[in-house]
């Protein structure tokens, strides 16, 4: 294994040192170009939500469903509110009539079971009829009085449908949740399994608050309560209710309709039934938490999230946590009378992630297919275009192919260009050789002329004078030697004055002494002797200072 690794490493080092071949470069270039282009296209399409439309698709579907569900809920709650007001007015008339016939006032009903029973008998048909006419799971009214000796409960009728199987309540059995049991027997209806004569005060906060308002001029005409768990049952429900008033506009009770979790599921299932996994919920804020009814798409799955409902506004989806499960959705606000509530269409986060991952997998598979196709196309391109180029170049190097037989115009043009460059270089080289020969000839001529002049000067100058010149060089003073050496270097008199800082008279004085000591009469004669001196010495030798 180590040996194989060493071989691979050696091949890599050799390849790196030699460089990448044209075939590999072009293949990698085209592959990278195609893959890079595809990556950019995929990123753009993904950001635009075209390639991976999961988020935008869900956002569009949930937003549309939220609007439709909100409209549906508003319509139903408006119907409930209108029926509650009508129910209140009819109950007010029935109670007034009953009290008038029996010569009683409302205060006379307090701790008076017989009178309260008479009132319930005369209002039973009204409650039963409105329950049948209203899309609700029950109807009730509570009067601000009690048949008991303690004032800790409300007396009234509370009728409920039992064994609900769909939103259609026609011919559905009715049970009595609160009220006199004898009235249930007289009307051939059953008592609820958790029946009580009256309901305790403090169970339903909104009803207590409405009871405590003195008159209807300051009371809300209708309201929808928050979600409550009915005492003694597993059921959760909210109520759409309105006050009951007497002739003096005083509030003597509260009536309304119940929407429990089971009926909520049936009545609103059509608003989300077209889309799988969508869930409709109505909820409201309770302190720092939220409570509501959540109707799931599965027929047997209804969640009542009392006190276990977390909701966070976010974008593009609101976030929910219900019974440790995460959901995403779109929230809308609505009001019933003066009460504020929320409705939301949500889906399980796990389903959203599943859909997103599924889409991403499809995108990944498409990308792999396109990438492999790109590599295949590059391979074909290399085989049909790059390989002929490489083969032609190899044949040209080996001399087995003629340029006229090439069918690649670019290579023919390149070869023509190289041949033209070779011809231009040959011309330049020939011209340089010619100029070199001319320069050498000129140098030989100049050297010959110089030798001739020197020989001529030697003949003109006597041997004795030359000997006298050379022997007396040592008699020069240091300053005179300095001036003499500058003359030998080719300095003019003016240049010597500037260099040594002489005056003109000082230079004349030194010249006179030099001429006298060396036996010359002029600078011209001095330079003639100097040339002869330089012939005998090396070119860089000067008189020692």
XYZ file of C-alpha atoms in Angstrom:
545
model
C 0.000 0.000 0.000
C 2.856 2.366 0.907
C 4.618 1.498 -2.363
C 1.482 2.230 -4.407
C 1.056 5.533 -2.600
C 4.678 6.424 -3.363
C 4.104 5.626 -7.037
C 1.030 7.837 -7.170
C 2.916 10.618 -5.415
C 5.839 10.295 -7.851
C 3.483 10.424 -10.844
C 1.784 13.484 -9.380
C 5.130 15.240 -8.796
C 6.257 14.434 -12.332
C 2.955 15.663 -13.759
C 3.210 18.816 -11.693
C 6.767 19.453 -12.860
C 5.995 18.750 -16.493
C 2.767 20.756 -16.537
C -0.765 19.879 -17.547
C -1.294 18.815 -21.103
C -3.486 20.732 -23.510
C -5.973 17.862 -23.592
C -6.432 17.888 -19.810
C -6.539 21.668 -19.619
C -9.259 21.965 -22.224
C -11.217 19.069 -20.742
C -11.083 20.567 -17.232
C -11.863 24.017 -18.611
C -14.987 22.963 -20.468
C -16.161 20.770 -17.578
C -15.646 23.545 -15.045
C -17.319 26.064 -17.328
C -20.416 23.935 -17.827
C -20.658 22.927 -14.147
C -20.124 26.514 -13.006
C -22.796 27.776 -15.364
C -25.205 25.107 -14.165
C -24.440 25.931 -10.521
C -25.186 29.633 -11.100
C -28.416 28.796 -12.905
C -29.464 26.424 -10.115
C -28.694 29.016 -7.412
C -30.662 31.714 -9.247
C -33.608 29.414 -9.828
C -33.470 28.222 -6.225
C -33.422 31.778 -4.825
C -36.305 32.710 -7.122
C -38.203 29.680 -5.841
C -38.525 28.209 -9.328
C -36.226 25.236 -8.948
C -37.018 24.527 -5.307
C -40.527 25.910 -4.894
C -41.260 24.161 -1.584
C -41.215 27.274 0.586
C -43.038 29.503 -1.875
C -45.519 26.758 -2.739
C -46.378 26.163 0.907
C -46.473 29.892 1.589
C -48.861 30.438 -1.311
C -51.098 27.513 -0.378
C -51.185 28.330 3.334
C -51.812 32.048 2.680
C -54.664 31.280 0.318
C -56.108 28.722 2.727
C -55.762 31.180 5.628
C -57.754 33.799 3.762
C -60.437 31.285 2.831
C -60.630 29.877 6.373
C -60.749 33.358 7.910
C -63.648 34.275 5.653
C -65.397 31.026 6.593
C -64.846 31.597 10.318
C -66.015 35.212 10.135
C -69.179 34.099 8.379
C -69.894 31.423 10.987
C -69.117 33.635 13.989
C -71.299 36.387 12.503
C -74.115 33.861 12.215
C -73.519 32.723 15.790
C -73.490 36.339 17.047
C -76.672 37.222 15.198
C -78.432 34.091 16.466
C -77.177 34.781 19.997
C -78.689 38.268 19.940
C -81.979 36.905 18.596
C -81.846 34.111 21.205
C -81.312 36.716 23.936
C -84.275 38.784 22.805
C -86.581 35.763 22.680
C -85.425 34.592 26.114
C -85.995 38.087 27.525
C -89.564 38.010 26.194
C -90.214 34.497 27.529
C -88.845 35.331 30.990
C -90.800 38.594 31.151
C -93.986 36.794 30.160
C -93.455 34.007 32.709
C -92.769 36.471 35.527
C -95.817 38.521 34.551
C -98.171 35.504 34.494
C -96.934 34.370 37.899
C -96.886 37.893 39.355
C -93.175 37.594 40.099
C -90.214 39.880 39.770
C -86.734 38.723 38.776
C -85.581 39.087 42.376
C -88.298 36.630 43.415
C -86.487 33.875 41.514
C -83.590 33.910 43.971
C -83.513 30.697 46.083
C -86.868 29.747 44.509
C -86.497 26.378 42.738
C -90.197 26.195 41.838
C -90.211 29.572 40.093
C -86.890 28.846 38.312
C -88.267 25.508 37.133
C -91.290 27.312 35.672
C -88.996 29.731 33.860
C -86.942 26.846 32.417
C -90.108 25.016 31.313
C -91.305 28.127 29.451
C -87.895 28.749 27.821
C -86.982 25.143 26.961
C -88.528 25.229 23.486
C -86.752 28.492 22.689
C -83.371 27.060 23.707
C -83.999 23.788 21.890
C -85.165 25.539 18.694
C -82.216 27.947 18.535
C -79.811 25.081 19.136
C -81.297 23.257 16.135
C -81.143 26.368 13.935
C -77.597 27.432 14.806
C -74.341 25.791 13.637
C -73.223 24.921 17.150
C -72.729 21.931 19.402
C -74.973 23.305 22.131
C -77.067 26.207 23.423
C -77.283 27.629 26.922
C -78.483 30.463 29.074
C -77.525 31.360 32.611
C -79.539 33.712 34.836
C -77.870 35.816 37.495
C -79.662 33.938 40.246
C -79.634 30.491 41.871
C -82.085 27.910 43.200
C -79.552 26.994 45.868
C -79.263 28.706 49.213
C -75.695 29.777 48.414
C -75.072 32.420 45.772
C -72.152 30.607 44.165
C -73.791 29.327 40.976
C -75.950 30.321 38.028
C -79.319 28.770 37.242
C -80.247 28.047 33.646
C -80.528 25.563 30.802
C -77.552 24.084 28.961
C -78.434 21.703 26.120
C -75.838 19.760 24.104
C -75.819 17.467 21.106
C -74.413 14.086 21.904
C -72.679 11.480 19.744
C -71.761 13.975 17.001
C -70.564 12.279 13.809
C -70.629 15.259 11.427
C -71.625 18.923 11.284
C -75.228 18.072 10.422
C -77.115 18.001 13.747
C -80.556 17.190 12.323
C -82.089 14.205 14.170
C -79.084 14.160 16.500
C -79.842 13.237 20.104
C -79.796 16.022 22.684
C -78.678 15.856 26.296
C -79.043 18.246 29.222
C -75.805 19.449 30.797
C -77.381 21.959 33.254
C -81.025 22.469 34.268
C -83.820 20.742 36.140
C -83.796 17.000 35.482
C -87.603 16.840 35.438
C -87.632 19.130 32.394
C -85.326 16.693 30.566
C -87.649 13.805 31.361
C -90.724 15.803 30.316
C -89.109 16.521 26.926
C -87.714 13.025 26.499
C -84.051 13.997 26.431
C -81.238 12.379 28.349
C -79.142 13.883 31.058
C -75.496 14.375 30.238
C -73.187 11.952 32.023
C -71.712 14.939 33.916
C -75.060 16.697 34.508
C -75.358 19.269 37.297
C -78.316 21.448 38.225
C -76.383 24.696 37.920
C -72.945 25.903 36.894
C -70.549 27.356 39.392
C -69.552 30.974 39.315
C -65.905 31.553 38.370
C -65.779 28.746 35.821
C -66.233 30.988 32.761
C -64.514 34.340 33.269
C -66.095 36.187 30.350
C -69.600 35.157 31.473
C -68.846 36.329 35.023
C -67.618 39.671 33.679
C -70.741 40.091 31.560
C -72.975 39.261 34.535
C -71.263 41.920 36.649
C -72.059 44.728 34.207
C -75.105 46.634 35.415
C -76.776 47.376 32.097
C -76.461 46.649 28.397
C -75.488 50.214 27.510
C -71.974 49.497 28.824
C -71.907 45.771 28.059
C -70.597 44.138 24.911
C -73.475 43.003 22.758
C -71.724 39.761 21.858
C -68.384 38.119 22.467
C -66.538 34.902 21.894
C -64.883 33.488 24.978
C -61.492 31.877 25.226
C -61.220 28.092 25.257
C -62.508 26.299 28.368
C -62.581 22.721 29.503
C -66.144 21.891 30.500
C -66.259 20.866 34.179
C -66.419 17.110 34.642
C -65.752 16.327 30.947
C -62.859 15.866 28.545
C -64.407 18.410 26.194
C -62.942 21.798 25.371
C -65.176 24.520 23.970
C -65.538 28.216 23.402
C -68.803 30.156 23.562
C -70.355 32.900 21.505
C -72.602 34.679 23.967
C -74.524 37.883 24.599
C -76.282 39.385 27.651
C -79.964 38.935 28.478
C -81.691 42.148 29.570
C -84.961 43.162 31.194
C -87.200 46.131 30.429
C -84.853 48.435 32.363
C -81.894 47.402 30.173
C -80.417 45.637 33.180
C -78.428 42.454 32.589
C -80.169 39.490 34.183
C -78.276 36.718 32.437
C -76.138 35.519 29.552
C -77.030 33.210 26.673
C -75.230 31.828 23.689
C -73.912 28.819 21.843
C -71.198 26.265 22.415
C -68.610 25.187 19.831
C -66.764 22.199 21.255
C -63.638 20.610 19.831
C -65.444 17.755 18.096
C -68.003 19.991 16.409
C -65.231 22.439 15.465
C -63.497 19.625 13.618
C -66.605 18.712 11.670
C -67.870 22.194 10.868
C -64.516 23.507 9.652
C -63.124 20.403 8.006
C -64.285 21.514 4.541
C -62.221 24.688 4.752
C -58.951 22.717 4.777
C -59.980 19.349 3.381
C -58.660 20.089 -0.106
C -55.036 20.085 1.016
C -53.414 17.183 2.810
C -51.869 17.762 6.234
C -53.355 21.233 6.675
C -54.801 22.015 10.094
C -57.158 24.793 11.127
C -56.984 26.349 14.566
C -58.718 29.104 16.511
C -56.873 30.353 19.562
C -56.476 33.316 21.859
C -53.902 34.616 24.282
C -54.009 33.613 27.923
C -51.354 35.486 29.823
C -48.007 34.402 28.419
C -49.444 31.310 26.706
C -52.054 30.536 24.069
C -54.997 28.174 24.076
C -57.208 27.045 21.270
C -58.832 24.243 19.332
C -56.780 22.555 16.647
C -58.651 20.431 14.149
C -56.284 18.049 12.383
C -56.753 16.508 8.964
C -56.968 12.970 10.414
C -60.511 12.029 11.360
C -59.507 10.636 14.769
C -56.953 13.309 15.673
C -58.295 16.386 17.437
C -55.899 18.286 19.678
C -57.171 20.557 22.409
C -54.124 22.543 23.364
C -55.272 24.120 26.595
C -52.262 25.735 28.288
C -49.785 23.927 25.999
C -49.718 26.154 22.955
C -46.685 28.232 21.941
C -46.964 30.696 19.109
C -44.258 32.957 17.644
C -44.771 35.404 14.799
C -42.123 34.905 12.134
C -41.487 35.214 8.408
C -42.342 33.655 6.030
C -44.171 31.278 8.414
C -45.400 31.667 11.968
C -44.078 29.029 14.357
C -46.174 26.822 16.640
C -45.397 24.178 19.234
C -48.365 22.053 20.267
C -47.901 19.082 22.598
C -44.154 19.042 21.824
C -44.810 18.956 18.081
C -43.660 21.772 15.799
C -45.889 23.392 13.163
C -45.609 26.272 10.708
C -48.416 28.351 9.294
C -50.055 31.704 8.644
C -51.994 33.569 11.331
C -54.922 35.951 10.899
C -56.689 38.084 13.487
C -60.456 38.413 13.802
C -62.874 39.731 16.378
C -66.312 38.804 17.634
C -67.879 41.820 19.249
C -65.125 43.201 21.433
C -63.146 39.984 21.801
C -59.939 39.459 19.828
C -58.940 36.039 18.501
C -56.561 34.368 16.085
C -57.085 31.815 13.388
C -54.287 29.945 11.683
C -53.814 27.314 9.022
C -50.805 25.218 9.970
C -48.964 22.123 8.810
C -46.586 19.807 10.718
C -43.013 21.010 10.401
C -41.925 17.403 9.836
C -44.139 17.224 6.742
C -42.730 20.523 5.449
C -39.175 19.271 5.936
C -40.053 15.984 4.249
C -41.417 17.859 1.213
C -38.396 20.156 1.149
C -35.914 17.294 1.401
C -37.779 15.394 -1.269
C -37.537 18.389 -3.596
C -33.858 18.881 -2.737
C -33.203 15.225 -3.516
C -34.843 15.622 -6.917
C -32.734 18.742 -7.545
C -29.579 16.899 -6.503
C -30.359 13.985 -8.800
C -31.036 16.401 -11.675
C -27.766 18.200 -10.976
C -25.827 14.914 -10.940
C -27.450 13.849 -14.222
C -26.662 17.206 -15.835
C -23.091 17.119 -14.488
C -22.522 13.610 -15.826
C -24.009 14.702 -19.131
C -21.652 17.690 -19.174
C -18.668 15.436 -18.517
C -19.832 13.118 -21.281
C -20.188 16.052 -23.681
C -16.703 17.267 -22.752
C -15.327 13.782 -23.324
C -16.909 13.656 -26.781
C -15.623 17.152 -27.504
C -12.146 16.111 -26.412
C -12.222 13.007 -28.592
C -13.527 14.746 -31.720
C -11.780 18.105 -31.425
C -8.857 18.090 -29.001
C -7.422 14.698 -29.944
C -7.065 15.585 -33.669
C -5.208 18.745 -32.662
C -2.799 16.820 -30.418
C -2.284 14.120 -33.059
C -1.568 16.682 -35.795
C 0.943 18.450 -33.559
C 2.700 15.158 -32.809
C 2.780 14.275 -36.504
C 4.215 17.697 -37.335
C 6.925 17.225 -34.714
C 7.814 13.841 -36.194
C 7.593 15.179 -39.750
C 4.998 12.605 -40.809
C 2.399 15.113 -41.970
C 2.527 17.983 -44.375
C 1.062 21.354 -43.464
C -1.036 21.302 -46.627
C -2.774 18.139 -45.377
C -3.932 19.779 -42.123
C -7.645 20.461 -41.850
C -7.479 22.719 -38.809
C -7.274 26.366 -39.948
C -6.090 27.593 -36.543
C -3.031 25.317 -36.551
C -2.240 26.212 -40.191
C -2.395 29.898 -39.277
C -0.171 29.283 -36.254
C 2.415 27.445 -38.365
C 2.384 30.229 -40.986
C 2.895 32.755 -38.225
C 5.822 30.805 -36.761
C 7.441 30.388 -40.204
C 7.125 34.104 -40.873
C 8.717 34.829 -37.501
C 11.578 32.456 -38.361
C 12.152 34.277 -41.652
C 12.121 37.652 -39.902
C 14.587 36.410 -37.296
C 16.927 35.065 -40.006
C 16.895 38.464 -41.747
C 17.651 40.241 -38.495
C 20.467 37.786 -37.692
C 22.001 38.243 -41.180
C 21.857 42.016 -40.773
C 23.551 41.814 -37.371
C 26.326 39.592 -38.817
C 26.901 42.125 -41.616
C 27.073 45.022 -39.168
C 29.484 43.041 -36.970
C 31.823 42.455 -39.932
C 31.717 46.161 -40.837
C 32.472 47.116 -37.237
C 35.417 44.702 -37.078
C 36.774 46.094 -40.363
C 36.450 49.650 -39.080
C 38.200 48.722 -35.821
C 41.078 47.103 -37.750
C 41.406 50.199 -39.904
C 41.450 52.506 -36.897
C 44.049 50.358 -35.097
C 46.250 50.315 -38.208
C 45.955 54.090 -38.531
C 46.827 54.503 -34.841
C 49.881 52.278 -35.201
C 50.940 54.273 -38.239
C 50.643 57.521 -36.351
C 52.610 56.155 -33.411
C 55.352 54.901 -35.690
C 55.412 58.278 -37.377
C 55.680 60.038 -34.020
C 58.458 57.714 -32.961
C 60.386 58.635 -36.076
C 59.755 62.356 -35.479
C 60.929 62.207 -31.850
C 64.547 61.455 -31.166
C 65.534 58.600 -28.934
C 67.463 60.946 -26.681
C 64.407 63.183 -26.149
C 62.219 60.196 -25.309
C 64.782 58.914 -22.829
C 65.081 62.389 -21.273
C 61.232 62.563 -21.037
C 60.899 59.259 -19.292
C 63.832 59.728 -16.928
C 62.633 63.132 -15.752
C 59.088 62.024 -14.941
C 60.286 61.259 -11.446
C 61.357 64.881 -11.015
C 57.771 66.094 -11.129
C 56.265 67.307 -7.876
C 53.097 65.590 -6.615
C 50.982 68.482 -7.852
C 52.699 68.411 -11.262
C 52.192 64.633 -11.459
C 48.484 65.181 -10.731
C 48.202 67.717 -13.575
C 50.218 65.445 -15.892
C 47.955 62.413 -15.205
C 44.836 64.483 -15.928
C 46.365 65.475 -19.304
C 46.949 61.770 -20.007
C 43.280 61.041 -19.214
C 42.205 63.564 -21.833
C 41.206 66.487 -19.601
C 41.389 69.967 -21.117
C 43.036 72.877 -19.337
C 39.703 74.363 -18.333
C 38.518 70.997 -16.940
C 41.752 70.645 -14.905
C 41.250 74.119 -13.433
C 37.667 73.203 -12.374
C 38.676 69.814 -10.982
C 41.725 70.940 -8.976
C 40.434 74.380 -8.095
C 43.328 76.191 -9.799
C 43.406 79.628 -11.204
C 44.456 80.071 -14.816
C 47.841 81.475 -13.773
C 48.468 78.530 -11.437
C 47.859 76.074 -14.295
C 50.230 78.057 -16.536
C 52.823 77.910 -13.769
C 52.582 74.110 -13.415
C 52.560 73.650 -17.200
C 55.755 75.711 -17.487
C 57.508 73.578 -14.843
C 56.312 70.295 -16.440
C 57.469 71.381 -19.896
C 60.873 72.480 -18.589
C 61.526 69.278 -16.583
C 60.421 66.916 -19.405
C 62.038 68.827 -22.251
C 58.882 69.679 -24.216
C 57.685 73.019 -25.523
C 53.922 72.516 -25.844
C 51.028 70.421 -24.736
C 50.864 68.798 -28.182
C 54.460 67.611 -27.837
C 53.691 66.484 -24.269
C 50.861 64.270 -25.511
C 53.058 62.787 -28.243
C 55.564 61.616 -25.627
C 52.693 60.410 -23.446
C 51.381 58.183 -26.254
C 54.789 56.577 -26.602
C 54.855 56.113 -22.830
C 51.446 54.408 -22.836
C 52.645 52.078 -25.577
C 55.298 50.780 -23.231
C 53.119 50.546 -20.173
C 49.725 48.954 -19.596
C 46.668 50.976 -20.542
C 45.580 51.614 -16.926
C 49.032 52.479 -15.493
C 49.488 56.084 -14.334
C 52.409 57.801 -12.665
C 52.402 56.971 -8.960
C 51.222 59.887 -6.959
